[in-house]
Amino acid sequence: MSLLVFCFNASSQDDREKEIFKRVKEVLLYSYSPKDLDISYSKDVYKKYIEDLDPFKRYFLESDMEEFSKYKDKMSDMFIRNDVSFYHLSIDRLYKRINETEEYVNDIFSKPITFTNDDYFYTDDKKRKFPKNKDQAKQYWKSYIKYRILQEIFNGQKEKDSINDVKELLENSDKDKDSKKLNKAKTKEELQKESVKKVQENLSEYFRQVKLRKKSDLFSIFVNAYTEVFDIHTTYFSPKDKENFNSSMSGKIIGIGATLQDVKGYPTIRELVIGGPAWKSKEIEAGDKIIKVQQGKKGTPISVVGMLLDDAIRLIRGEEKTTVVLTIEKKDGSTKTVSLVREEIEIQETFVRSAIITDDKGNKFGILYLPEFYVNLENNSKGRDCSDDVKKEILELKKQGIIGLIMDVRNNGGGSLSEVVDIAGLFVGKGPVVQVKDASGEIKVLKSKEKDIVWDGPLILMTNELSASASEILAGAMQDYKRAVVVGPLQTYGKGTVQTIIPLNRFGMEDDKFGALKITIQKFYRINGSSTQLKGVTSDIIIPGIFSYSDIFEKSQEFALPWDQIPSTKYTIWQGTPKIDYQYLKSQSEERLKGSTYISSIEKAGKWTKELDKIDKIPLKYEKFMQEMTKRRDQGKIFEKETNFDAKIKVEAPDYELVKFKTDTVLKAKRKDWYKGMKKDFNLRESVNVLNDIISRK
């Protein structure tokens, strides 16, 4: 690691970029799967950079590609020499083309837009080539704008249809002005005029924000073209990206306790966090616009109107217990100044949550939903580790007499390796959970040190196609121990690699102006020796999902590492009761699912969606477009109706959370939405059925 020690004082942005380039290259030496910086690597980097810089081929011209192509074989050499000249050339050209594109767009909107010709919008960007010239580029944007306008018109027609559906309810509401407005359906011409205006405003706002982005903010795209060719999870984080990553992993930020959205250039309050500084002030509410931000009571107010939302948010955030002064514009147009002291705010959506499920037989089960394997990165008393939280939730659920437990890690993309090891220990006690192998081939077995098993009863693990990394470690371990039944699709995502974060100024004295590199250092393997890389974890009870027919899996990624296998480590399968008879459970489930209209509809919907993805052009003639979209909408409604499922379960909050609901109405509302979704959850109902099968088999 001595290679990371530098004596450097960046005097310019160019020097800073070269230094980042240098440090990234040297940290990559520790990658699990190093690359030779040869011609092959150079071509891969060039291809990825161009694809990431202009993925929809909306800006660059064929002449640009001809000019850039001379760098195709030089990317490796430039990396070795810390040469960022191609980055500057390509980004300067990109901004030039963006400015030209805005002119095309303004010119297109300055003339009448019609939908009478038999032309098409081509949706497959991989098949489409870069425009030969500006006229061809303008033609692309004309078709794209038409496509967007037709989408708006179609969506507006859907609103009109819903108005007609409630017409009878409005007939007796003549005195109600709002009802009269609803009863008056918009004409085709009105819808088209409004749609043109809306698309024009959206594109104008888009170009405004694109041009606000600093050139330096795009440097990550250039660096990541080099890192992600090593493997897709080796990623450079700018200082901003690193800060956001840390917040997502810990579930905490320092701020005022409000979520913001950009409304025509104004950072606008979308929602307040109950108990946060903004909420406690009683002076700020949803819909308020933030006009200025001032650091401390003696600072200089800075206008944030028209600023990129991310930049405005960074001004509002800061150190804990410091003061930020906001100038607010209220909904009535009045302005006021509000002084707030920043606090540590928990992002509740990050943390584990639980509920009590009662089935139609009166059996009571617990469910834990874990969105990610979060960890206390700062290692302080205020931080939270998901293993501790899961343990607390289980103990609370046990107090209420549950007889089975469901652990839901659907859509959980992973997180802390140490935390998943600790969570596995809550169900199996001491013992190996996962094996890891580094670049040298050395294999280590990571073991749980948990002395007391917190839950020894029937256990289900719910997964889906987006359950990845740490989720797959947990699912694989529970299968290998024969401790739990995995309910989900044929396979999970298939990410079997381990990353660590290495700050690029780790040994320097500078502020964090270089960012960090998330680098793959190991592959992990189940205790039975099999890798989850590419293959994921196969469910015990297989229920196809809508994503099962898509290309979202790791195995579809170009630079994913290969699957392999190592020897099994020693472990003893679960000795507790009840013993799981997997064959019996599978046969019982197959019998229940046989002929299920829900399953057949999911399969049809998945295949239908895959077929839609193959369609590479959309008609832009008004009647043909509407026919195509109506056909899709009607088919979607059929699938929606066929998959509308009643799980026949009762869902309630655990007792400790009922107390919170008395003061935290936002939490109560969010939980009710969660409960509502569970009552329609086919996979959850089948998991409850499997738990009943386990219990009846004692």
XYZ file of C-alpha atoms in Angstrom, residues 39-55 57 65 68-69 71-73 75 86 126 130 221 225-226 229 558-559:
34
model
C -4.599 -3.230 -26.891
C -7.550 -5.438 -25.988
C -8.064 -3.562 -22.711
C -7.691 -0.258 -24.544
C -10.442 -1.113 -27.024
C -12.791 -2.273 -24.256
C -12.246 0.951 -22.306
C -12.817 3.109 -25.384
C -16.046 1.269 -26.254
C -17.382 1.545 -22.718
C -16.483 5.230 -22.397
C -18.305 6.210 -25.583
C -21.324 4.094 -24.625
C -21.506 5.668 -21.160
C -20.890 9.219 -22.370
C -23.601 9.227 -25.038
C -25.596 6.015 -24.470
C -26.429 8.471 -29.464
C -16.542 9.156 -33.834
C -12.202 9.919 -31.518
C -11.405 6.517 -33.042
C -7.740 6.959 -29.334
C -9.222 3.465 -29.466
C -5.824 1.781 -29.256
C -6.467 4.276 -23.922
C -8.951 12.585 -24.553
C -27.520 -0.331 -30.057
C -24.464 7.991 -34.748
C -17.530 8.560 -16.389
C -14.611 3.244 -18.154
C -11.163 2.065 -17.012
C -13.607 -3.111 -17.518
C -20.235 -7.787 -20.304
C -17.420 -7.528 -17.747
